[in-house]
Short mmCIF file of C-alpha atoms in Angstrom, two decimals:
data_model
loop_
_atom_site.label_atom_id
_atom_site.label_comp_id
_atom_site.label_asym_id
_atom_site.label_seq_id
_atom_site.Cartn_x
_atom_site.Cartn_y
_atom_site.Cartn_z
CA UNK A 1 8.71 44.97 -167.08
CA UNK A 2 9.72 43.33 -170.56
CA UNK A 3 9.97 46.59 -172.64
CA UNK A 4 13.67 45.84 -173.52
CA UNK A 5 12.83 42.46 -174.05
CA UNK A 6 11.36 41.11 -177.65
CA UNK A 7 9.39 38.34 -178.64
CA UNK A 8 12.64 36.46 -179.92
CA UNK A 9 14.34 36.55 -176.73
CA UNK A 10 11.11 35.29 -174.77
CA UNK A 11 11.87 32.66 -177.50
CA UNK A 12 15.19 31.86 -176.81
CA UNK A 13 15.26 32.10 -173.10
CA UNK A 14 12.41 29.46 -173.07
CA UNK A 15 13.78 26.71 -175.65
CA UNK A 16 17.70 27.42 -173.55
CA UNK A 17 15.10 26.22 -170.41
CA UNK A 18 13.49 23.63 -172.03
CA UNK A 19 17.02 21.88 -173.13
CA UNK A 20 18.73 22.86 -169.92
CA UNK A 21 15.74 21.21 -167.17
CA UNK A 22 14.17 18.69 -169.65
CA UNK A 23 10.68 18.56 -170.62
CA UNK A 24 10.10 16.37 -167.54
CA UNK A 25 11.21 19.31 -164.79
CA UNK A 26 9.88 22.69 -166.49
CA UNK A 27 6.02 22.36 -165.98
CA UNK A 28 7.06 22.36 -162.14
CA UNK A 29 9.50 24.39 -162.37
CA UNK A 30 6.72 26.75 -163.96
CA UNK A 31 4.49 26.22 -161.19
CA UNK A 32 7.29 26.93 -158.87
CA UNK A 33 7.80 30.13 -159.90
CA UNK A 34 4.24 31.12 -160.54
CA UNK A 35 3.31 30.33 -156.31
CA UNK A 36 6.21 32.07 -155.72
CA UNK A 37 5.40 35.20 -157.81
CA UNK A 38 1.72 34.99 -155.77
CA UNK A 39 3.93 34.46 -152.29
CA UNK A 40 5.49 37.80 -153.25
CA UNK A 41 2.55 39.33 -154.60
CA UNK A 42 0.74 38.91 -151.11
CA UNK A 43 3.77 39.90 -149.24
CA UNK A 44 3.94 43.36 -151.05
CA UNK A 45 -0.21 43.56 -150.21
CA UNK A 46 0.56 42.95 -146.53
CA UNK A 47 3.21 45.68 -146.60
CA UNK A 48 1.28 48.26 -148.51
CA UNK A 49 -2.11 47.51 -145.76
CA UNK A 50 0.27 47.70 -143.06
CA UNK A 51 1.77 51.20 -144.41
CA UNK A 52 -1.45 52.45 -144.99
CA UNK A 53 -3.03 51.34 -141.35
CA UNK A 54 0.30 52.96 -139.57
CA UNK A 55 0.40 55.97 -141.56
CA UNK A 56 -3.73 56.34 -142.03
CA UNK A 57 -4.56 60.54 -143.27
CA UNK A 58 -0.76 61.33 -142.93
CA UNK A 59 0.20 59.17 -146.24
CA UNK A 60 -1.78 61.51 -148.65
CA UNK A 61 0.58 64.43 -147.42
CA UNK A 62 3.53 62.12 -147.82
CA UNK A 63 2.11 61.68 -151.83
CA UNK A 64 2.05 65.30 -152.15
CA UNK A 65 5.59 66.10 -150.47
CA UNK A 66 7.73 68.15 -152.48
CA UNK A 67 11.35 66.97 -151.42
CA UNK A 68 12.74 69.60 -154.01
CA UNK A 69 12.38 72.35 -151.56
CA UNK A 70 14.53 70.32 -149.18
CA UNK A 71 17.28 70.22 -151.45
CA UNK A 72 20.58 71.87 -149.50
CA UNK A 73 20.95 74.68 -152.27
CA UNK A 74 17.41 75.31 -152.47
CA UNK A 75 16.90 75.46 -148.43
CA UNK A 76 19.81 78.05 -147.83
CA UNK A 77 18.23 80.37 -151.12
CA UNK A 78 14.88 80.53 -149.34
CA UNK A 79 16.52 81.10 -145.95
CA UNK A 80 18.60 83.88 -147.26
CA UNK A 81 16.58 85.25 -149.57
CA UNK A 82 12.97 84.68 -148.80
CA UNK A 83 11.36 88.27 -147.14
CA UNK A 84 11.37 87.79 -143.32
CA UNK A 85 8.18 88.47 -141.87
CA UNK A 86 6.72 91.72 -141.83
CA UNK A 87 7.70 93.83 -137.76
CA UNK A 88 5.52 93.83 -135.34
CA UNK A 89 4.62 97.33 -134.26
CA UNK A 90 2.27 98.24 -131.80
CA UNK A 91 -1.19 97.59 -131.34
CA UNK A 92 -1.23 95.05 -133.89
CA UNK A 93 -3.55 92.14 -133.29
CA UNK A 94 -0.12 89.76 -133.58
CA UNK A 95 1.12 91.54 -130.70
CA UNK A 96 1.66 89.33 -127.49
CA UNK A 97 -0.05 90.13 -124.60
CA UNK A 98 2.09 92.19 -122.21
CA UNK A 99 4.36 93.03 -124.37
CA UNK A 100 6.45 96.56 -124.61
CA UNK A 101 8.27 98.42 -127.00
CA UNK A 102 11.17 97.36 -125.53
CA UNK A 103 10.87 93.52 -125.93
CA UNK A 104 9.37 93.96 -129.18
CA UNK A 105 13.10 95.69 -130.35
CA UNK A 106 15.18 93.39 -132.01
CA UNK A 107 18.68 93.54 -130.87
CA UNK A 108 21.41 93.96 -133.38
CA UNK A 109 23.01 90.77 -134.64
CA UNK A 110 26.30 91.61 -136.14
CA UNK A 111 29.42 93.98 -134.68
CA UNK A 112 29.53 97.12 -136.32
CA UNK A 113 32.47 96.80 -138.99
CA UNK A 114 36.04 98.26 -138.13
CA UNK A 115 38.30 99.08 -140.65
CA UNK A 116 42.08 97.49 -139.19
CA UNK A 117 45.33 98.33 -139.84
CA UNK A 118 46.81 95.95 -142.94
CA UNK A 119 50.25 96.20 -141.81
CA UNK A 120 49.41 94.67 -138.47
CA UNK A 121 48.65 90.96 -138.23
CA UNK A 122 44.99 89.88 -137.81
CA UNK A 123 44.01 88.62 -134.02
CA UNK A 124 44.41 84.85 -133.38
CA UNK A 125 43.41 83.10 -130.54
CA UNK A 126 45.79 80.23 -129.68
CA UNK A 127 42.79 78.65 -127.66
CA UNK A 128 40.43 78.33 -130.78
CA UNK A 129 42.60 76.45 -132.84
#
């Protein structure tokens, strides 16, 4: 906590105290600050039981979490890059029960590309915009 701090401005910091409260005022304001440093203290104990009570096995997983692979960049990369999983085919022991060939096709996502004439404008749909 006092790694930037050296012993000479522990030093100074205490005789600026001493001259500004009076030698009367600083052993309570000492003590002060000491039963509130406990108050705190206990506070951050009651926070950390309750935590751990609320939470119980789930907060070791939390420990481990690696929030890099939740990064925005890092999510789309595995999405578009990762290998999807391997197809289903039949007979397989992944293979839901009833299933045919037919529901086990995977229809195709994305319109066959068109070359268009360039002197022509491109479609636009009034209602979209």
């Amino acid at each position: 906590m006092f790694d930037s701090i050296g012993w000479g401005e522990i030093v100074v910091l205490a005789l600026a105290a001493l001259f500004i409260f009076g030698p009367e005022r600083l052993p309570h304001l000492a003590r002060d600050a000491a039963s509130g440093l406990k108050k705190v203290r206990e506070a951050i104990t009651g926070v950390r039981a309750q935590v751990d009570e609320s939470l119980g096995d789930d907060l070791a997983g939390l420990r481990d979490l690696d929030l890099r692979k939740y990064h925005p960049k890092t999510f789309i990369r595995s999405q578009l890059f990762d290998d999807d999983a391997p197809p289903v085919r039949r007979g397989d022991a992944g293979t839901p029960a009833g299933a045919t060939a037919a529901s086990l096709v995977k229809p195709a996502t994305r319109p066959a590309v068109t070359d268009h004439d360039r002197s022509s404008p491109p479609p636009f749909d009034v209602d979209a915009t």
